[in-house]
PDB file of C-alpha atoms in Angstrom:
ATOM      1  CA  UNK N 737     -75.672 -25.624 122.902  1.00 65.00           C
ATOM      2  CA  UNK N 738     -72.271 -26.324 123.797  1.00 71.00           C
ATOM      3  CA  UNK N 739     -73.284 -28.782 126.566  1.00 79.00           C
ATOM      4  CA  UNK N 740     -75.530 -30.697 124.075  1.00 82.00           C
ATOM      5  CA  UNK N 741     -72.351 -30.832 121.640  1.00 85.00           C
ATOM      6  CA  UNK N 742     -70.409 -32.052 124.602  1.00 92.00           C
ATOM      7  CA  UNK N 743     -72.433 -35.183 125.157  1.00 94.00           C
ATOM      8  CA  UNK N 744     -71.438 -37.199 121.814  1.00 94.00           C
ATOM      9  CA  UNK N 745     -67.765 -35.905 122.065  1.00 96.00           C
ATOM     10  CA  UNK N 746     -67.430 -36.650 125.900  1.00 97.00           C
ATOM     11  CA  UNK N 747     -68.255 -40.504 124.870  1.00 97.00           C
ATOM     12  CA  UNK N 748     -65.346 -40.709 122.287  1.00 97.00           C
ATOM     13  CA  UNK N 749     -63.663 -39.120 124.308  1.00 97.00           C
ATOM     14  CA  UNK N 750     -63.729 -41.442 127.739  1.00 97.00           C
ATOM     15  CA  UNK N 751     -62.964 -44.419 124.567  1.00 98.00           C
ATOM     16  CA  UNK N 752     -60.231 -42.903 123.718  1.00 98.00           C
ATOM     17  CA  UNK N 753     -59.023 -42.166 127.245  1.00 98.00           C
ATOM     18  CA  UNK N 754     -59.647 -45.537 128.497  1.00 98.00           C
ATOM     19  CA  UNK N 755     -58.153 -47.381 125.754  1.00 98.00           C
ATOM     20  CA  UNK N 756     -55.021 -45.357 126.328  1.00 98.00           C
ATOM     21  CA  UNK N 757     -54.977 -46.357 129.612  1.00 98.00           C
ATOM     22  CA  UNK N 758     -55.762 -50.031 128.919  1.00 98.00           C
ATOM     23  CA  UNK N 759     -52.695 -50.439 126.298  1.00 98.00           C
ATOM     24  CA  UNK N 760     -50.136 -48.758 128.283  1.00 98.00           C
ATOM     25  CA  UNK N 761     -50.900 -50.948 131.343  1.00 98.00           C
ATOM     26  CA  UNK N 762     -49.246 -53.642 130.286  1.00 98.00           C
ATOM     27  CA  UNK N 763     -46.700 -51.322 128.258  1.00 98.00           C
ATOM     28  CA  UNK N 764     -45.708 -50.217 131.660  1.00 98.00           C
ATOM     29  CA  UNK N 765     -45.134 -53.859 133.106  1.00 98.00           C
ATOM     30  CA  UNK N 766     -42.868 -54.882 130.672  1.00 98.00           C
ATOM     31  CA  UNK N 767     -40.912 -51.896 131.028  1.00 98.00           C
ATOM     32  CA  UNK N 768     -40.393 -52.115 134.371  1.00 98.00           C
ATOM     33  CA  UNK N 769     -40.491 -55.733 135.380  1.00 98.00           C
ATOM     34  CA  UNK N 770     -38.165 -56.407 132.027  1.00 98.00           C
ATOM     35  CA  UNK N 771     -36.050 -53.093 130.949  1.00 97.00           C
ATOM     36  CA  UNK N 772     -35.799 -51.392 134.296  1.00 97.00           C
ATOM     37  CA  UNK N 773     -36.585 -47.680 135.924  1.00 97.00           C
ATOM     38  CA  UNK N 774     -35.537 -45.703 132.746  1.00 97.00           C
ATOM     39  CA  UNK N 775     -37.991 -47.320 130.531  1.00 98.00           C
ATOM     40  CA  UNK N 776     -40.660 -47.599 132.703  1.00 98.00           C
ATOM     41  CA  UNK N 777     -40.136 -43.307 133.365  1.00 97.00           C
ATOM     42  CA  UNK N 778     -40.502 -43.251 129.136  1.00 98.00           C
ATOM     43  CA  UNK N 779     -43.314 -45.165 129.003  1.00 98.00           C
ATOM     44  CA  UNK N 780     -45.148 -43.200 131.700  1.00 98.00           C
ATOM     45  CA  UNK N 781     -44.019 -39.839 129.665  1.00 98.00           C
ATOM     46  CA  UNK N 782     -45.416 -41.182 126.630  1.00 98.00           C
ATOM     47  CA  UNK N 783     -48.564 -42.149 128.245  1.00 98.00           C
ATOM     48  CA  UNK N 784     -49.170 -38.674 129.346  1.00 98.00           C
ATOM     49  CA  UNK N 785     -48.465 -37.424 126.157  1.00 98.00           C
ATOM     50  CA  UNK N 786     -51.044 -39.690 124.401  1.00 98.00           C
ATOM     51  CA  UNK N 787     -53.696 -38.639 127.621  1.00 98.00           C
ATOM     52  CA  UNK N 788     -53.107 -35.273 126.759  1.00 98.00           C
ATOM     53  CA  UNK N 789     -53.841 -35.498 123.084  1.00 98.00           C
ATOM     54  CA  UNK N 790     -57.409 -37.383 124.042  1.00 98.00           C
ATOM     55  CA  UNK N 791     -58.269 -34.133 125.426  1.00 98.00           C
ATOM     56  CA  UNK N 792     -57.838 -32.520 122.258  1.00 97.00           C
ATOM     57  CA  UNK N 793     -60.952 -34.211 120.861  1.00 97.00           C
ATOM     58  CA  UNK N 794     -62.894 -31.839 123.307  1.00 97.00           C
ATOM     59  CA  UNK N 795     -61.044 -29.213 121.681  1.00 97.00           C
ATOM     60  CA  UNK N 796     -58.330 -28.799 124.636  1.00 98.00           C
ATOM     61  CA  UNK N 797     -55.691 -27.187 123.924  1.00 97.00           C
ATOM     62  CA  UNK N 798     -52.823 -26.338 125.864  1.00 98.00           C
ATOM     63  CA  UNK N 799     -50.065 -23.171 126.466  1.00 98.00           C
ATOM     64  CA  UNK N 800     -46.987 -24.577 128.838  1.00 98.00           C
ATOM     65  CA  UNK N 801     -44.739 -21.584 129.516  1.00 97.00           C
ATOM     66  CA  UNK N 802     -41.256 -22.480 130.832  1.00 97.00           C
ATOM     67  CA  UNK N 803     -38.812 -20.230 130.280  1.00 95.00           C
ATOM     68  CA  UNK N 804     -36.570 -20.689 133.665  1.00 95.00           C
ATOM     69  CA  UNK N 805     -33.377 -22.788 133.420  1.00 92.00           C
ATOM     70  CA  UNK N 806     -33.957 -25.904 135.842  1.00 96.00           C
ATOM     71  CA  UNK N 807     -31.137 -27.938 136.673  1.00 94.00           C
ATOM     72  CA  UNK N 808     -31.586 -31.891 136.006  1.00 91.00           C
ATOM     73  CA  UNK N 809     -29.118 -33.127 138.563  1.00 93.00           C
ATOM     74  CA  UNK N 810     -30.270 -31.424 141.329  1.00 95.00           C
ATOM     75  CA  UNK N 811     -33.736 -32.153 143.273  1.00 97.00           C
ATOM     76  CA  UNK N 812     -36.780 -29.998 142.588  1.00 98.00           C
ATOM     77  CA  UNK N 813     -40.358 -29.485 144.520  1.00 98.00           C
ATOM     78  CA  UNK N 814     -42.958 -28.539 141.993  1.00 98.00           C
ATOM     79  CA  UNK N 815     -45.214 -26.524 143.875  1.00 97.00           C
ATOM     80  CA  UNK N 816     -48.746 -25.803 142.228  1.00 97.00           C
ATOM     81  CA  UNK N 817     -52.376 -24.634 142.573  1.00 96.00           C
ATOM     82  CA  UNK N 818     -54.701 -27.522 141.751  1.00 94.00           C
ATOM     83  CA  UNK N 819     -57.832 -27.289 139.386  1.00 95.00           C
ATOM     84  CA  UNK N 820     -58.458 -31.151 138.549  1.00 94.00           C
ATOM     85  CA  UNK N 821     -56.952 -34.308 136.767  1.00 94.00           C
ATOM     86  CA  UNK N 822     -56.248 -33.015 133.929  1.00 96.00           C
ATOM     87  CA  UNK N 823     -53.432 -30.303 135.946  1.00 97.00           C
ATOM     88  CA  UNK N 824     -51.386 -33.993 135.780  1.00 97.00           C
ATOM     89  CA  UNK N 825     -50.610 -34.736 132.618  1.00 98.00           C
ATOM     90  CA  UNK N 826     -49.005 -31.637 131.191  1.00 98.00           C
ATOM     91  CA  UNK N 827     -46.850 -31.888 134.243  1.00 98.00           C
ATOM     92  CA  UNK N 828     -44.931 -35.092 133.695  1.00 98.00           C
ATOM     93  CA  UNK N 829     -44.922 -34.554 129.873  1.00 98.00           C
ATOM     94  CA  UNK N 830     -43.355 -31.377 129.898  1.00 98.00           C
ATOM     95  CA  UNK N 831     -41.246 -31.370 133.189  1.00 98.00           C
ATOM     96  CA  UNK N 832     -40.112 -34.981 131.984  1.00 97.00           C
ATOM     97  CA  UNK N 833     -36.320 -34.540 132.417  1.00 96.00           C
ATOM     98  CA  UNK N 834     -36.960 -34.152 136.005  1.00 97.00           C
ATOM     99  CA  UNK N 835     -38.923 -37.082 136.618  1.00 97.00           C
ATOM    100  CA  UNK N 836     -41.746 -35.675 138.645  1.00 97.00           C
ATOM    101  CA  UNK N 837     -43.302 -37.874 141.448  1.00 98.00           C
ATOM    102  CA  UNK N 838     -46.939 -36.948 143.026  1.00 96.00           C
ATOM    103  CA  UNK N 839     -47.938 -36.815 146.125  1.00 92.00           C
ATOM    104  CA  UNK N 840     -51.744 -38.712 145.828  1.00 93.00           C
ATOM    105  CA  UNK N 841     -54.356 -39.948 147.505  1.00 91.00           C
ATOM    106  CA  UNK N 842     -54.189 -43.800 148.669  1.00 93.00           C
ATOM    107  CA  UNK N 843     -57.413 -44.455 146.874  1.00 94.00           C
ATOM    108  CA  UNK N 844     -55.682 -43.446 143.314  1.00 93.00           C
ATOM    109  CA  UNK N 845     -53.129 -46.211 144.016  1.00 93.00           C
ATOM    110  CA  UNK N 846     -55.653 -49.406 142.812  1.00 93.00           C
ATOM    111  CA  UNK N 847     -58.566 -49.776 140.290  1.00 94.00           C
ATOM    112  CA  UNK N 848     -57.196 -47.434 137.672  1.00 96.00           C
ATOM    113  CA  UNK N 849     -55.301 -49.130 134.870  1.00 97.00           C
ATOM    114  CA  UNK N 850     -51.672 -47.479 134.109  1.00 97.00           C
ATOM    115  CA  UNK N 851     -52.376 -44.407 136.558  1.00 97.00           C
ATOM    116  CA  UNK N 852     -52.745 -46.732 140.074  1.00 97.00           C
ATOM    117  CA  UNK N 853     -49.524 -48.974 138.273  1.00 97.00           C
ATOM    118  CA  UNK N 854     -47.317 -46.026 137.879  1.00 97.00           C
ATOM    119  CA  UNK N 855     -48.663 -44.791 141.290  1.00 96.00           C
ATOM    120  CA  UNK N 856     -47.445 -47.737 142.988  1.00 96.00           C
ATOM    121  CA  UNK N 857     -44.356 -48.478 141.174  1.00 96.00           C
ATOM    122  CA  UNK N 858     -42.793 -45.119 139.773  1.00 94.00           C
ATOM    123  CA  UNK N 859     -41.796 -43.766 143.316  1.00 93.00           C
ATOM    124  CA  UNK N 860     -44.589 -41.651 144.073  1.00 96.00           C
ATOM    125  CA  UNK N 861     -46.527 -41.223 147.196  1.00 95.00           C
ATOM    126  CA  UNK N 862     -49.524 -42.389 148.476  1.00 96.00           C
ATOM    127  CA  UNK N 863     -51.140 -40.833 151.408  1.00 93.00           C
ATOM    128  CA  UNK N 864     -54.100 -41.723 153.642  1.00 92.00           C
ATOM    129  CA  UNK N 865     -55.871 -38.391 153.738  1.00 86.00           C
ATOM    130  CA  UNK N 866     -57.335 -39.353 157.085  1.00 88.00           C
ATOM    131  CA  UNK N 867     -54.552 -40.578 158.812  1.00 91.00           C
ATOM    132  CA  UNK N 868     -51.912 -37.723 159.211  1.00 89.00           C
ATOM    133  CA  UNK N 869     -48.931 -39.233 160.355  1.00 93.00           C
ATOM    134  CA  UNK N 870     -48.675 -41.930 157.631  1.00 94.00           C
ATOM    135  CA  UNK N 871     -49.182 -39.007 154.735  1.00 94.00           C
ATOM    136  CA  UNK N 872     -46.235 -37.119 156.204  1.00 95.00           C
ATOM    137  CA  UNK N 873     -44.067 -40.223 156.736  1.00 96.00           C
ATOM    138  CA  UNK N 874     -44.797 -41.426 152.949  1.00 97.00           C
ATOM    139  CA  UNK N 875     -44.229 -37.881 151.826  1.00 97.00           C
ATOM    140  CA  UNK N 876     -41.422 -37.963 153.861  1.00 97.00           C
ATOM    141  CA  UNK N 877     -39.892 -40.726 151.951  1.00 97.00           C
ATOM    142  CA  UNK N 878     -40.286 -39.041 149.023  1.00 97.00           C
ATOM    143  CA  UNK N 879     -38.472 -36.465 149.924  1.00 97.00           C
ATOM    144  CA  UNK N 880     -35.382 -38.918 150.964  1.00 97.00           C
ATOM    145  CA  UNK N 881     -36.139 -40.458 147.382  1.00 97.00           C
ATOM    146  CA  UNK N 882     -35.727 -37.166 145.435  1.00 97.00           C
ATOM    147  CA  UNK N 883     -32.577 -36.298 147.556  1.00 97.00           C
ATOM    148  CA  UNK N 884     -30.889 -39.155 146.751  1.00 97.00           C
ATOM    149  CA  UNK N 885     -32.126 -39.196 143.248  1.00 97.00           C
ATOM    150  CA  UNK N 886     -32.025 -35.790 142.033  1.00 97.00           C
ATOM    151  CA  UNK N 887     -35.817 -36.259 140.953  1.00 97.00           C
ATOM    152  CA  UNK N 888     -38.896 -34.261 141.615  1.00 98.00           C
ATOM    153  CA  UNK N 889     -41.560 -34.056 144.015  1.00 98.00           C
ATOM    154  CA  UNK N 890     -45.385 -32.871 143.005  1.00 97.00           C
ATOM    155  CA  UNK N 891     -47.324 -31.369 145.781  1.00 96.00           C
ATOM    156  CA  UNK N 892     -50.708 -29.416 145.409  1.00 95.00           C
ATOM    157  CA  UNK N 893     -50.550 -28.071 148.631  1.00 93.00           C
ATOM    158  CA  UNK N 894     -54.175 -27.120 148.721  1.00 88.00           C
ATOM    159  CA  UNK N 895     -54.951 -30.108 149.545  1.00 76.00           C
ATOM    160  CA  UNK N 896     -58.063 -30.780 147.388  1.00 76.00           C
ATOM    161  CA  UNK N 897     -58.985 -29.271 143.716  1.00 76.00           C
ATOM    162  CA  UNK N 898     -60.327 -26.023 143.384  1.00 76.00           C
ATOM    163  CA  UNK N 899     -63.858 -26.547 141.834  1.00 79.00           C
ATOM    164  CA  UNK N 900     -64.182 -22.987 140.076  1.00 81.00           C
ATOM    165  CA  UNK N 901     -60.531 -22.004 139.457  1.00 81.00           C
ATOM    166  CA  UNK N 902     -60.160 -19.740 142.806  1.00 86.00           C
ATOM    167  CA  UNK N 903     -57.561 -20.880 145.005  1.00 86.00           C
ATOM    168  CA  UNK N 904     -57.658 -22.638 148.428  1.00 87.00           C
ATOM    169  CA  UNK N 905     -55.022 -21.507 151.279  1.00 90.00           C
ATOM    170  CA  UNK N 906     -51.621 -23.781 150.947  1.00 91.00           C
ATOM    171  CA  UNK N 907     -51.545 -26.497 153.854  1.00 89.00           C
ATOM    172  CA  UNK N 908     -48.399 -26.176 155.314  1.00 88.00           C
ATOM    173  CA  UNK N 909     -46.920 -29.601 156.887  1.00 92.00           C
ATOM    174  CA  UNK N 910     -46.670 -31.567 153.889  1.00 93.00           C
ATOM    175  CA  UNK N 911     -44.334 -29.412 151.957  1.00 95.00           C
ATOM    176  CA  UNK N 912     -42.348 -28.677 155.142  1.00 95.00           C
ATOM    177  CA  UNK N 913     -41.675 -31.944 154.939  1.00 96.00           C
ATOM    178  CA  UNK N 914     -40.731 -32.246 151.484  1.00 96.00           C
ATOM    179  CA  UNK N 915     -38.208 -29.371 152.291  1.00 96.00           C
ATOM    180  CA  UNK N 916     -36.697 -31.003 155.452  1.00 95.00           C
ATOM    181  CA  UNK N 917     -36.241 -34.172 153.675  1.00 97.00           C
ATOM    182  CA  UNK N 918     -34.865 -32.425 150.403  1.00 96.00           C
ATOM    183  CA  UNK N 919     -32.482 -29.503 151.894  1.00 95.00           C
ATOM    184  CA  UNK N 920     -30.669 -29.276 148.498  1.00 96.00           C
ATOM    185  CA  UNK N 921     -33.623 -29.027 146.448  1.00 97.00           C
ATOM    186  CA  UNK N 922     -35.063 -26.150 144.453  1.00 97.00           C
ATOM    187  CA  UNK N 923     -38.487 -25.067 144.614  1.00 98.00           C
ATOM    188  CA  UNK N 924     -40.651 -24.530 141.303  1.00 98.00           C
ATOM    189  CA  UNK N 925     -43.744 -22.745 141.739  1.00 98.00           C
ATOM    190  CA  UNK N 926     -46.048 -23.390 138.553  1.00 98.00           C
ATOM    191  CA  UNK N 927     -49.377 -21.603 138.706  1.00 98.00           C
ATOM    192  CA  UNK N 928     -52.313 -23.317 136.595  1.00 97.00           C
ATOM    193  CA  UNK N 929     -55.416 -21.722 134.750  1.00 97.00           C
ATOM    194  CA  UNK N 930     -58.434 -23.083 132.884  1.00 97.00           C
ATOM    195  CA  UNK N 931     -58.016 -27.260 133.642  1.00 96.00           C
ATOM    196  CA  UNK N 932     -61.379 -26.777 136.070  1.00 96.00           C
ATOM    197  CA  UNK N 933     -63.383 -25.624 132.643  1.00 95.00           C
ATOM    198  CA  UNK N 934     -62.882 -29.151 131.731  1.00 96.00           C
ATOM    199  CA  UNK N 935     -65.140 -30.159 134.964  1.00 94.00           C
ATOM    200  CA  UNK N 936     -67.278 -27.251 134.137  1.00 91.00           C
ATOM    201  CA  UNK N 937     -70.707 -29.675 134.327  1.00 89.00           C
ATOM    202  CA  UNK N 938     -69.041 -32.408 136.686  1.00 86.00           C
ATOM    203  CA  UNK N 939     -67.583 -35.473 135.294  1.00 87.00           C
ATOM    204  CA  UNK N 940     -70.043 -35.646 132.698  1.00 91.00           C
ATOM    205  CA  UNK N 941     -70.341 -34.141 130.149  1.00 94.00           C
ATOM    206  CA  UNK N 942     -66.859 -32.789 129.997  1.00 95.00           C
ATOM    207  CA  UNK N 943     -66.302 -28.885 129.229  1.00 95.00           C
ATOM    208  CA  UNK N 944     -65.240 -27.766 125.885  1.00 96.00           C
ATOM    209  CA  UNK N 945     -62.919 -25.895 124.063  1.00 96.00           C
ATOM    210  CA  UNK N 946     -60.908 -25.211 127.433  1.00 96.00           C
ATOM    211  CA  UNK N 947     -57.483 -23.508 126.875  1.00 97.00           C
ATOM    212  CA  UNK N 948     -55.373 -24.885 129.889  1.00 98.00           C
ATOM    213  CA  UNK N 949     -52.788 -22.739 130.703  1.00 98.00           C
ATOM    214  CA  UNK N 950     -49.969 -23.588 133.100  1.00 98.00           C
ATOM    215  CA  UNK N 951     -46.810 -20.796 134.031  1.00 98.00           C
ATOM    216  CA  UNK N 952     -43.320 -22.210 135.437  1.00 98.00           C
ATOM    217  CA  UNK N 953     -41.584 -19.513 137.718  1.00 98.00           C
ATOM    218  CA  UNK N 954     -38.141 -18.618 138.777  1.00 97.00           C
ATOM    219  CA  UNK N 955     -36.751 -21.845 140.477  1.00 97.00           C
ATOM    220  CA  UNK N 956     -36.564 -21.105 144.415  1.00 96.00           C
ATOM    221  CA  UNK N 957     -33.620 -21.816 146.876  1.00 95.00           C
ATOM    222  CA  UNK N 958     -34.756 -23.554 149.942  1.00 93.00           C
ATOM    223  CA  UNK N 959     -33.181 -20.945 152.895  1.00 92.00           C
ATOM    224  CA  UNK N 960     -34.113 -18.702 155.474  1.00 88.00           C
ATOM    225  CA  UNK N 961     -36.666 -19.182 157.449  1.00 91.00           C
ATOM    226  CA  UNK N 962     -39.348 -21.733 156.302  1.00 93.00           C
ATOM    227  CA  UNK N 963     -42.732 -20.367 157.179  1.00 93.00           C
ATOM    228  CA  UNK N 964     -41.599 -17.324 154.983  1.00 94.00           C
ATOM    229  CA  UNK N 965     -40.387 -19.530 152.148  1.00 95.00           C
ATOM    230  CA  UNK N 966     -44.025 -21.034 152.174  1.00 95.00           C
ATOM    231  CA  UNK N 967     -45.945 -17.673 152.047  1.00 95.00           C
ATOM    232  CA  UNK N 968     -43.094 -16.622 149.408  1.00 96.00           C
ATOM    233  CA  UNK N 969     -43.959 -19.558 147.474  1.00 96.00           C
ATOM    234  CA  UNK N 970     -47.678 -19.341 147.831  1.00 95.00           C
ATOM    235  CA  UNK N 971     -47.706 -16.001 146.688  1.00 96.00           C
ATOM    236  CA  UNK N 972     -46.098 -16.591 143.515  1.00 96.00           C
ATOM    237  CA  UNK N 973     -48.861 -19.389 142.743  1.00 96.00           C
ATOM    238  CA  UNK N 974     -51.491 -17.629 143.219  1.00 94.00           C
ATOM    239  CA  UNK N 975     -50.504 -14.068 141.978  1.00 93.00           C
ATOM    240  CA  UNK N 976     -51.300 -15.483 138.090  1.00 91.00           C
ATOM    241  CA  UNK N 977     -54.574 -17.090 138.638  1.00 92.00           C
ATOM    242  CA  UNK N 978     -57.102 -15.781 137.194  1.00 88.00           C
ATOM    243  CA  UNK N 979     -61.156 -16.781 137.725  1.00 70.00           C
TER     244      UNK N 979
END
């Protein structure tokens, strides 16, 4: 029953979606090409915000627990398990002071109106899943960006998006890059629930009703020795999953 009811409200739904998209593409131009970084990083904030409340009309709805106190002139890694698309949004909206910056696959960074823009201009990085060393020099850079910045990195370390909510081991190298290019920065594990029920059927219909859940922990100091940092890290991801 549900997937029947899905069919009619995944339709208004991709409308909606798309026409989001559509208007803030040029939104975004203006505000970077004319007003600068600062309202180009509002506009993209704003545009998550309105993505987010598309989902609603499939009944989404949304819990984003952050009680830690983050610092907003220092770098930070965001460091999370990855369940689909939709684990983006909430992200940037709600971690907006920091400025969060993906790391994503090349092919994102063309074809898609405001998300391949912002991609390509908002100092994220795109990485050629095939070619290793040009993902870990561009997520290199990033790293150098956020240092100098006092911005944020996003990195599913995973690697690809878990199809049924269970998580896949961490992949190491490119968040050991992030942390020798960031030294000063603090690591923010965030561990995400529910955002593959929205995928439940494939990419269409769209899942209903899905409650997605994402939980910001205690802020981590980059020290010690690394490979232990990573399974530290790791660990508190995954300990709050639930499938």
């Amino acid at each position: 029953m549900q997937k029947l009811l899905s069919y009619p409200l995944t339709m208004l739904f991709f409308v909606f979606f798309g026409l989001t998209l559509l208007v803030f593409h040029p939104v975004q131009w203006v505000c970077f090409n004319v007003f600068g970084y600062n309202a180009h990083k509002s506009s993209v904030s704003i545009l998550n915000r309105c993505l987010m409340l598309c989902t609603n009309l499939l009944g989404t709805r949304y819990t984003f627990v952050n009680n830690q106190h983050i610092p907003s002139d220092k770098p930070v890694i965001i460091v999370s398990n990855h369940q689909s698309m939709y684990d983006i949004p909430p992200i940037i909206w709600y971690m907006r002071k920091h400025h969060p910056k993906f790391v994503s696959k090349k092919e994102l960074g063309k074809g898609i109106p405001s998300v391949s823009y912002n991609l390509r201009h908002g100092g994220s990085a795109l990485i050629d899943r095939k070619d290793g060393k040009q993902a870990i020099i561009e997520i290199g850079k990033l790293g150098s960006y956020i240092e100098k910045h006092d911005r944020c990195a996003v990195i599913f370390p995973e690697g690809t998006r878990s199809r049924n909510g269970e998580p896949k081991s961490f992949k190491p190298m490119g968040l050991k890059m992030l942390l020798k290019k960031s030294p000063s920065a603090l690591i923010v594990p965030i561990t995400i629930n529910n955002s593959w029920k929205l995928l439940r059927f494939g990419k269409f219909p769209m899942g209903l009703g899905a409650h997605l859940k994402f939980k910001v922990h205690p802020p981590i100091e980059i020290k010690g020795d690394t490979n232990e940092l990573l399974t530290q890290v790791e660990q508190q991801v995954i300990k709050d999953i639930s499938f």
